[in-house]
Amino acid sequence: MKFNVITFGCQMNVHDSDWLIRAMESRGWKAVSESEANIFIVNTCSVRDKPEQKVYSVLGRLGRLCTSPGDFVAVGGCVAQQIGEGFLKKFPFVRLVFGSDGVAQAPQFLEELAADHKKKLVLNDFLAKYPEREGGLANPNEELLPPGIGTIPGQAFVNIMQGCDNFCAYCIVPYTRGRQKSRLSSAIIEECTALVKSGVREITLLGQNVNSFGIDKKGTDLSFAELLYKVSAIDGLERIRFTTSHPKDLAPEVIKAFGELPNLCPQLHLPVQSGSDNMLKKMGRKYDRERYLGIVEGLKETCPNIVLTTDIIVGFPGETDEDFEQTMDIMERVRYESSFSFKYSDRPGVAAVKMTPKVPEDVAQKRLARLQERQKHITRESLEELVGDEMIILLERPSKRQAEGGIAWRGKDPGGRVVNIFFEGGDESLQLGGKLVKVKITESKNHSLIGEKVGNPW
Ligand code: SAH
Ligand code: SF4
Ligand code: F3S
């Protein structure tokens, strides 16, 4: 069977899609480009209106590609969870709908549907426990798959939990991903250990709110900090990252870990959403700016070179000019190295839908533009400060932009910054992905750095 996967949304969706591709390939299916495929899997995101609308336009396109009786589309992820059976009714070529807890079973059902052209299925039940997935890396005897697994050589993502219990007033995720379920810590350690044995050097622990790992007591007796120390101790693991963190659950022990664990990367994505106490309260974030700034101070004290990034929403219902100024102010205080910022978007069923007054689109747009312009400057200034520094880079793949006489590679520093490095005389077949190299930063760009190698990659 030839299949193609289209992915929208967050790192968790990307990770689910990666797993699904490996699981189907291990069953003898072949991942191909869209024009060659017979079966299409669309992994969807519902966090704002825009990505949801994209799903419908993609389905229109795929519908035209489903020309033979065996061709069909499977819709997975958050819009699938939200709309469910509606997809089968609206689009005759959609034959499988699976939500986040259905991913583990999707391979089996994809096979069934490929064998029986009349069958249609919806896998939208939330399960009581974290659903372990078989295949992919969980099967170390898998020979079909290249070592290193994930899409970037040497790097891998490991799920530690599913779902979210926070119900922030604007957010649809608790409805689409269900209740928080921590994964068994033994399964996490086992997967991480196997990955490191297979050549992985950097692991990112994934969850909607990793700091509350273990709080649900579904599958583990460890706190997130304890889990971090255990993963950090895996012999041969050079780098650990984790995402996403909710400030309200960031324990002092986790802050301490940034000072103690040598392989914990100095990087933290800490979504603030707003700098205004009024807005934070209405959003149901359960921290105020003072507490947030206290956490940032603690992090900077423990780990002076920590790279902080964030998510910001502008135009939340009731946001005044003064509220917005507070957000601009918190940006100056923290000096995020980069941020994802969004205009508030009404989502079906969330508490904020009923909150008023809504901020007019043009006001929200102006605020967003101003915030993004300021961020651009801060990003540029922070990157400039790094020129002349030496750092270790984990190489990923050849850079998009190339120059004569060699080949440029893209990699990341411990802080997660993109660094491009030129290798003289190298050719594309040079196997540098997953290798580490020491570089000296020679130039900074708007969003990335340029470095030259000091010594050979290892
Ligand atoms: N679990 C993560 C966030 C997941 S959603 C966390 O708590 O930080 C990613 C980001 O999308 C959020 O941080 C928020 O900034 C944004 N977002 C979520 N719902 C939104 C909405 N209705 N409108 C605009 N942005 C939204
Ligand atoms: Fe959404 Fe809040 Fe949960 Fe993040 S913590 S996924 S923003 S409800
Ligand atoms: Fe989108 Fe679902 Fe992730 S709504 S951001 S794909 S959890």
Coordinates of C-alpha atoms and ligand atoms in Angstrom, one line a residue:
M1 CA 0.0 0.0 0.0
K2 CA 1.3 3.5 -0.9
F3 CA 0.4 6.1 1.6
N4 CA 1.0 9.8 2.3
V5 CA 0.8 11.6 5.6
I6 CA 0.0 15.3 6.0
T7 CA 0.6 16.8 9.4
F8 CA -0.7 20.0 11.0
G9 CA -0.2 21.3 14.6
C10 CA 2.1 20.9 17.4
Q11 CA 5.2 18.7 18.1
M12 CA 2.9 16.0 19.5
N13 CA 1.1 15.7 16.2
V14 CA 4.4 15.6 14.4
H15 CA 5.6 12.9 16.7
D16 CA 2.3 10.9 16.3
S17 CA 2.7 11.1 12.5
D18 CA 6.3 10.0 12.6
W19 CA 5.3 7.0 14.7
L20 CA 2.4 6.2 12.3
I21 CA 4.7 6.3 9.3
R22 CA 7.2 3.9 11.0
A23 CA 4.4 1.6 12.1
M24 CA 2.9 1.4 8.6
E25 CA 6.3 0.9 7.0
S26 CA 7.0 -2.0 9.4
R27 CA 3.7 -3.5 8.1
G28 CA 5.0 -3.3 4.6
W29 CA 3.3 -0.1 3.5
K30 CA 5.3 2.5 1.7
A31 CA 5.4 6.2 2.5
V32 CA 5.3 8.1 -0.8
S33 CA 4.5 11.6 -2.1
E34 CA 1.0 12.8 -2.4
S35 CA 0.7 12.3 -6.1
E36 CA 1.8 8.6 -5.9
A37 CA -0.3 7.7 -2.9
N38 CA -3.6 5.7 -2.6
I39 CA -4.2 6.2 1.0
F40 CA -3.9 9.6 2.7
I41 CA -3.6 10.3 6.4
V42 CA -4.3 13.8 7.6
N43 CA -3.2 14.6 11.1
T44 CA -5.1 17.7 12.1
C45 CA -4.9 20.6 14.5
S46 CA -7.8 22.5 16.0
V47 CA -6.1 25.0 18.2
R48 CA -7.2 28.0 16.2
D49 CA -9.8 28.5 13.4
K50 CA -7.2 28.8 10.7
P51 CA -5.6 25.3 11.0
E52 CA -9.1 23.8 11.2
Q53 CA -10.2 25.5 8.0
K54 CA -7.0 24.2 6.3
V55 CA -8.2 20.6 7.0
Y56 CA -11.3 21.2 4.9
S57 CA -9.4 22.6 2.0
V58 CA -6.9 19.7 2.1
L59 CA -9.8 17.2 2.1
G60 CA -11.2 18.9 -1.0
R61 CA -7.9 18.3 -2.7
L62 CA -7.5 14.7 -1.5
G63 CA -11.0 13.9 -2.5
R64 CA -10.1 14.6 -6.1
L65 CA -7.1 12.2 -5.8
C66 CA -9.2 9.3 -4.5
T67 CA -10.1 7.9 -7.9
S68 CA -9.9 4.1 -7.5
P69 CA -12.2 2.1 -5.2
G70 CA -9.3 1.3 -2.8
D71 CA -8.3 4.9 -2.3
F72 CA -9.3 6.6 0.9
V73 CA -8.5 9.3 3.5
A74 CA -8.0 8.8 7.2
V75 CA -8.4 11.9 9.4
G76 CA -6.6 11.9 12.7
G77 CA -5.7 14.3 15.5
C78 CA -7.6 17.1 17.1
V79 CA -10.1 18.1 14.5
A80 CA -10.9 14.4 14.1
Q81 CA -11.6 14.2 17.8
Q82 CA -13.8 17.3 17.6
I83 CA -15.9 16.5 14.5
G84 CA -15.8 12.7 14.7
E85 CA -18.4 10.9 12.6
G86 CA -19.3 14.2 10.9
F87 CA -16.3 13.6 8.6
L88 CA -17.7 10.3 7.4
K89 CA -21.0 11.9 6.6
K90 CA -19.6 14.9 4.9
F91 CA -16.8 13.3 2.9
P92 CA -17.6 9.9 1.3
F93 CA -13.9 9.3 0.7
V94 CA -13.0 9.6 4.4
R95 CA -13.2 6.1 5.8
L96 CA -11.3 6.4 9.1
V97 CA -11.5 9.0 11.8
F98 CA -9.2 8.6 14.8
G99 CA -8.6 10.9 17.8
S100 CA -5.5 11.1 20.0
D101 CA -6.1 7.9 21.9
G102 CA -6.8 6.1 18.7
V103 CA -3.3 6.6 17.2
A104 CA -2.0 3.4 18.8
Q105 CA -4.7 1.3 17.1
A106 CA -4.8 3.2 13.8
P107 CA -2.3 0.9 11.9
Q108 CA -4.4 -2.1 12.5
F109 CA -7.5 -0.3 11.3
L110 CA -5.8 1.2 8.3
E111 CA -5.0 -2.4 7.2
E112 CA -8.5 -3.5 7.7
L113 CA -9.9 -0.7 5.7
A114 CA -7.4 -1.3 2.9
A115 CA -8.6 -4.9 2.7
D116 CA -12.3 -4.1 2.9
H117 CA -13.4 -1.2 0.7
K118 CA -16.8 -0.9 2.2
K119 CA -15.7 -0.5 5.8
K120 CA -15.7 2.8 7.7
L121 CA -14.5 3.4 11.3
V122 CA -14.4 6.0 14.0
L123 CA -11.8 5.6 16.9
N124 CA -12.7 8.5 19.1
D125 CA -13.0 7.0 22.6
F126 CA -10.7 8.4 25.3
L127 CA -9.0 5.6 27.2
A128 CA -8.5 5.5 30.9
K129 CA -4.7 4.9 30.7
Y130 CA -1.9 6.1 28.4
P131 CA -2.2 3.9 25.4
E132 CA 1.3 2.3 24.8
R133 CA 2.2 1.9 21.1
E134 CA 3.7 -1.2 19.7
G135 CA 6.0 -1.2 16.7
G136 CA 8.1 1.9 15.9
L137 CA 11.0 2.0 18.3
A138 CA 9.2 -0.1 20.9
N139 CA 10.3 -3.1 18.8
P140 CA 14.1 -3.1 18.9
N141 CA 14.2 -5.9 16.3
E142 CA 12.8 -3.6 13.7
E143 CA 15.2 -3.9 10.8
L144 CA 13.3 -2.0 8.2
L145 CA 13.8 1.3 10.0
P146 CA 17.0 3.3 10.1
P147 CA 18.7 3.8 13.4
G148 CA 18.1 7.2 15.0
I149 CA 14.4 6.8 14.2
G150 CA 12.9 10.3 14.3
T151 CA 13.1 12.5 11.2
I152 CA 16.4 14.2 12.3
P153 CA 19.4 11.9 12.7
G154 CA 20.5 11.6 16.3
Q155 CA 17.4 13.2 17.7
A156 CA 14.2 11.7 19.0
F157 CA 11.0 12.7 20.7
V158 CA 9.5 10.7 23.5
N159 CA 5.9 11.1 24.7
I160 CA 5.6 11.2 28.5
M161 CA 1.9 12.0 28.8
Q162 CA -1.3 12.6 26.8
G163 CA -4.0 15.2 27.3
C164 CA -4.4 18.2 29.5
D165 CA -6.5 19.0 32.5
N166 CA -6.0 22.8 32.7
F167 CA -8.9 24.1 30.7
C168 CA -7.4 27.5 30.0
A169 CA -10.4 29.6 29.0
Y170 CA -9.4 29.9 25.3
C171 CA -8.1 26.4 24.7
I172 CA -9.7 23.5 22.9
V173 CA -6.9 21.0 23.7
P174 CA -8.4 19.5 26.9
Y175 CA -11.5 18.6 24.7
T176 CA -9.5 17.2 21.8
R177 CA -6.8 15.4 23.7
G178 CA -8.8 14.4 26.7
R179 CA -7.8 14.1 30.4
Q180 CA -4.2 14.1 31.4
K181 CA -2.7 10.6 31.5
S182 CA 1.0 10.2 32.5
R183 CA 2.8 7.4 30.8
L184 CA 4.4 4.7 33.0
S185 CA 7.9 6.0 33.9
S186 CA 9.4 2.5 33.3
A187 CA 8.1 2.6 29.7
I188 CA 9.6 6.1 29.2
I189 CA 13.0 5.1 30.5
E190 CA 12.9 1.9 28.5
E191 CA 12.2 3.8 25.3
C192 CA 14.8 6.5 26.0
T193 CA 17.4 3.8 26.8
A194 CA 16.7 1.9 23.6
L195 CA 16.9 5.2 21.6
V196 CA 20.3 6.1 23.0
K197 CA 21.5 2.5 22.3
S198 CA 20.4 3.0 18.7
G199 CA 22.5 6.1 18.3
V200 CA 20.2 8.9 19.5
R201 CA 22.1 11.7 21.2
E202 CA 19.3 14.2 22.0
I203 CA 15.9 13.4 23.4
T204 CA 12.9 15.8 23.8
L205 CA 10.3 14.7 26.3
L206 CA 6.9 15.6 25.1
G207 CA 3.5 16.5 26.6
Q208 CA 0.9 19.3 26.7
N209 CA 2.1 20.2 30.2
V210 CA 5.1 18.1 31.1
N211 CA 5.5 19.8 34.5
S212 CA 2.3 18.2 35.8
F213 CA 3.6 14.7 34.8
G214 CA 2.7 12.3 37.6
I215 CA 0.1 14.6 39.2
D216 CA -2.7 12.5 37.6
K217 CA -1.2 9.4 39.2
K218 CA -2.5 7.4 36.2
G219 CA 0.7 5.6 35.4
T220 CA 3.6 6.7 37.5
D221 CA 4.9 7.3 41.0
L222 CA 7.6 9.9 39.8
S223 CA 7.4 13.6 39.6
F224 CA 8.6 15.3 36.5
A225 CA 11.8 16.4 38.2
E226 CA 12.5 12.8 39.3
L227 CA 11.8 11.6 35.7
L228 CA 14.3 14.2 34.4
Y229 CA 17.0 13.0 36.7
K230 CA 16.4 9.4 35.6
V231 CA 16.5 10.2 31.9
S232 CA 19.5 12.4 32.4
A233 CA 21.4 9.4 34.0
I234 CA 21.0 7.3 30.8
D235 CA 24.6 6.5 29.8
G236 CA 25.4 8.1 26.5
L237 CA 22.6 10.6 26.3
E238 CA 24.2 14.0 25.4
R239 CA 21.2 16.3 25.4
I240 CA 17.7 16.4 27.0
R241 CA 15.0 18.9 26.3
F242 CA 11.3 19.0 27.2
T243 CA 8.2 20.8 26.0
T244 CA 5.7 22.2 26.8
S245 CA 5.8 23.7 30.3
H246 CA 3.0 25.3 32.2
P247 CA 4.4 27.9 34.6
K248 CA 2.0 27.1 37.3
D249 CA 3.4 23.6 37.7
L250 CA 7.1 24.3 37.3
A251 CA 8.5 22.9 40.5
P252 CA 11.6 24.4 42.2
E253 CA 13.3 21.0 41.7
V254 CA 12.9 21.4 37.9
I255 CA 14.6 24.8 38.1
K256 CA 17.3 23.2 40.2
A257 CA 17.8 20.6 37.6
F258 CA 18.9 23.2 35.1
G259 CA 21.9 23.9 37.4
E260 CA 22.6 20.3 38.2
L261 CA 22.1 18.1 35.1
P262 CA 24.9 18.5 32.6
N263 CA 22.9 17.1 29.7
L264 CA 19.8 19.2 30.3
C265 CA 19.9 21.8 27.6
P266 CA 19.7 25.4 28.7
Q267 CA 16.4 26.0 27.0
L268 CA 12.8 26.4 28.2
H269 CA 9.6 27.2 26.3
L270 CA 7.5 28.8 29.0
P271 CA 4.2 30.1 27.6
V272 CA 3.2 33.3 29.3
Q273 CA 0.1 34.1 27.2
S274 CA -0.3 37.6 28.6
G275 CA 1.6 40.0 30.9
S276 CA -1.6 41.3 32.4
D277 CA -2.9 39.9 35.7
N278 CA -6.5 40.7 34.6
M279 CA -6.1 38.6 31.4
L280 CA -4.2 35.8 33.2
K281 CA -7.1 35.5 35.6
K282 CA -9.7 35.5 32.9
M283 CA -7.7 33.0 31.0
G284 CA -7.6 30.7 34.0
R285 CA -3.8 30.4 33.9
K286 CA -3.4 30.2 37.8
Y287 CA -0.3 32.4 38.0
D288 CA 0.2 36.2 38.0
R289 CA 3.0 38.2 36.4
E290 CA 4.8 38.4 39.7
R291 CA 4.9 34.6 40.1
Y292 CA 5.9 34.2 36.5
L293 CA 8.7 36.7 36.8
G294 CA 9.9 35.0 39.9
I295 CA 10.2 31.7 38.1
V296 CA 12.1 33.5 35.3
E297 CA 14.5 35.0 37.8
G298 CA 15.0 31.6 39.5
L299 CA 15.8 30.1 36.1
K300 CA 18.2 32.8 35.1
E301 CA 20.0 32.6 38.5
T302 CA 20.4 28.8 38.3
C303 CA 21.3 28.8 34.6
P304 CA 22.5 32.2 33.4
N305 CA 22.7 31.2 29.7
I306 CA 19.2 29.7 29.6
V307 CA 17.3 30.5 26.4
L308 CA 13.7 31.4 27.1
T309 CA 10.9 31.3 24.5
T310 CA 7.1 31.7 24.9
D311 CA 3.6 31.7 23.5
I312 CA 1.5 34.9 23.6
I313 CA -2.1 35.6 22.8
V314 CA -3.2 39.1 21.9
G315 CA -6.8 40.3 21.8
F316 CA -8.2 37.9 24.4
P317 CA -11.8 39.1 25.2
G318 CA -11.7 42.2 27.3
E319 CA -8.0 43.0 26.6
T320 CA -7.5 46.7 26.9
D321 CA -4.6 48.8 25.7
E322 CA -3.2 48.8 29.3
D323 CA -3.4 45.0 29.4
F324 CA -1.6 44.8 26.2
E325 CA 1.1 47.2 27.5
Q326 CA 1.7 44.8 30.3
T327 CA 2.4 42.0 27.8
M328 CA 4.9 44.3 26.0
D329 CA 6.4 45.0 29.4
I330 CA 6.9 41.4 30.3
M331 CA 8.6 40.8 27.0
E332 CA 11.1 43.5 27.9
R333 CA 11.7 42.0 31.3
V334 CA 12.2 38.5 30.2
R335 CA 13.7 39.2 26.8
Y336 CA 12.5 36.0 25.2
E337 CA 14.8 34.9 22.4
S338 CA 11.8 34.1 20.3
S339 CA 8.1 33.8 20.7
F340 CA 5.0 32.4 19.0
S341 CA 2.2 35.0 19.1
F342 CA -1.3 34.6 18.0
K343 CA -4.5 36.6 17.8
Y344 CA -7.2 35.1 20.0
S345 CA -9.4 32.8 18.0
D346 CA -12.9 31.6 19.3
R347 CA -13.0 27.8 19.6
P348 CA -16.2 25.8 19.9
G349 CA -17.1 24.9 23.5
V350 CA -14.3 26.8 25.3
A351 CA -15.2 29.2 28.2
A352 CA -13.8 32.3 26.4
V353 CA -16.4 32.0 23.6
K354 CA -18.9 33.6 26.0
M355 CA -16.6 36.3 27.3
T356 CA -17.0 39.9 26.2
P357 CA -16.2 42.4 24.9
K358 CA -14.5 40.8 21.9
V359 CA -11.5 42.8 20.7
P360 CA -12.0 44.1 17.2
E361 CA -9.9 42.3 14.5
D362 CA -8.0 45.5 13.5
V363 CA -7.1 46.3 17.1
A364 CA -5.8 42.7 17.7
Q365 CA -3.9 42.8 14.4
K366 CA -2.2 46.1 15.3
R367 CA -1.2 44.7 18.7
L368 CA 0.1 41.5 17.1
A369 CA 2.2 43.4 14.6
R370 CA 3.7 45.7 17.2
L371 CA 4.6 42.7 19.5
Q372 CA 6.1 40.8 16.6
E373 CA 8.2 43.8 15.5
R374 CA 9.6 44.2 19.0
Q375 CA 10.3 40.4 19.2
K376 CA 12.2 40.6 15.9
H377 CA 14.5 43.2 17.4
I378 CA 15.1 41.4 20.7
T379 CA 15.8 38.2 18.7
R380 CA 18.3 39.9 16.5
E381 CA 20.0 41.6 19.5
S382 CA 20.3 38.4 21.5
L383 CA 21.8 36.5 18.5
E384 CA 24.3 39.3 17.9
E385 CA 25.6 38.9 21.4
L386 CA 26.7 35.4 20.6
V387 CA 29.2 36.3 17.8
G388 CA 32.6 35.1 18.9
D389 CA 31.3 32.4 21.3
E390 CA 32.3 28.8 20.9
M391 CA 29.6 26.1 21.2
I392 CA 28.8 22.5 20.5
I393 CA 26.4 22.0 17.6
L394 CA 24.4 18.8 16.9
L395 CA 24.3 18.6 13.1
E396 CA 20.9 17.9 11.5
R397 CA 20.9 18.2 7.7
P398 CA 22.4 20.2 4.8
S399 CA 21.3 23.8 5.0
K400 CA 18.8 25.2 2.5
R401 CA 21.3 27.8 1.3
Q402 CA 24.5 26.5 -0.1
A403 CA 27.7 28.1 -1.3
E404 CA 30.5 27.0 -3.8
G405 CA 33.4 24.9 -2.7
G406 CA 31.8 22.9 0.0
I407 CA 28.6 22.2 1.8
A408 CA 26.8 24.1 4.6
W409 CA 25.1 22.1 7.4
R410 CA 22.4 23.2 9.7
G411 CA 22.5 22.2 13.4
K412 CA 21.4 23.3 16.8
D413 CA 23.3 24.6 19.8
P414 CA 22.4 23.5 23.3
G415 CA 20.0 26.5 23.6
G416 CA 18.1 25.3 20.5
R417 CA 19.3 28.0 18.2
V418 CA 19.8 27.2 14.5
V419 CA 23.5 27.4 13.5
N420 CA 24.7 27.0 9.9
I421 CA 28.3 25.7 9.4
F422 CA 30.3 25.5 6.2
F423 CA 32.3 22.4 5.5
E424 CA 35.0 22.9 2.9
G425 CA 35.2 20.3 0.1
G426 CA 32.3 18.3 1.6
D427 CA 29.7 16.8 -0.6
E428 CA 26.0 16.0 0.0
S429 CA 26.7 12.4 0.8
L430 CA 28.9 13.4 3.8
Q431 CA 27.3 11.6 6.8
L432 CA 27.3 14.5 9.3
G433 CA 23.7 14.2 10.5
G434 CA 23.7 13.3 14.2
K435 CA 27.3 14.3 14.7
L436 CA 28.5 16.9 17.2
V437 CA 31.0 19.6 16.2
K438 CA 32.6 22.5 18.0
V439 CA 32.1 25.8 16.3
K440 CA 32.9 29.4 16.7
I441 CA 30.1 31.8 15.9
T442 CA 31.2 34.3 13.2
E443 CA 27.9 36.0 12.2
S444 CA 24.3 36.5 13.3
K445 CA 21.3 36.7 11.1
N446 CA 17.6 37.5 11.9
H447 CA 16.8 34.0 13.2
S448 CA 19.9 32.0 13.0
L449 CA 23.7 32.0 13.5
I450 CA 26.6 31.2 11.3
G451 CA 29.7 29.4 12.7
E452 CA 32.9 27.9 11.6
K453 CA 34.1 24.6 12.8
V454 CA 36.8 24.3 15.4
G455 CA 38.1 20.7 15.1
N456 CA 36.4 17.7 13.6
P457 CA 32.9 16.4 14.1
W458 CA 32.5 13.3 16.3
Ligands
SAH1 N1 0.0 23.1 26.3 C1 0.6 24.3 25.8 C2 0.0 25.0 24.7 C3 -0.7 24.3 23.6 S1 -1.5 25.2 22.4 C4 0.7 25.3 26.9 O1 -0.1 25.2 27.8 O2 1.5 26.1 26.9 C5 -0.2 26.3 21.8 C6 -0.5 27.7 21.9 O3 -1.6 28.1 21.1 C7 -0.9 28.2 23.3 O4 0.2 28.4 24.1 C8 -1.6 29.5 23.0 O5 -0.7 30.6 23.0 C9 -2.2 29.3 21.6 N2 -3.6 29.1 21.6 C10 -4.4 28.2 22.2 N3 -5.7 28.4 22.0 C11 -5.8 29.6 21.3 C12 -6.9 30.3 20.8 N4 -8.1 30.0 21.0 N5 -6.6 31.5 20.2 C13 -5.3 31.8 19.9 N6 -4.3 31.2 20.4 C14 -4.5 30.0 21.1
SF4_2 FE1 -4.4 24.5 26.4 FE2 -3.9 25.5 28.8 FE3 -3.8 22.8 28.4 FE4 -1.9 24.4 27.3 S1 -2.3 24.1 29.5 S2 -3.0 22.7 26.3 S3 -3.1 26.2 26.8 S4 -5.6 24.1 28.3
F3S3 FE1 -3.2 21.5 17.6 FE2 -4.1 19.4 19.0 FE3 -1.6 20.1 19.1 S1 -5.2 21.3 18.7 S2 -1.7 22.2 18.9 S3 -2.6 19.4 17.3 S4 -2.8 19.2 20.7

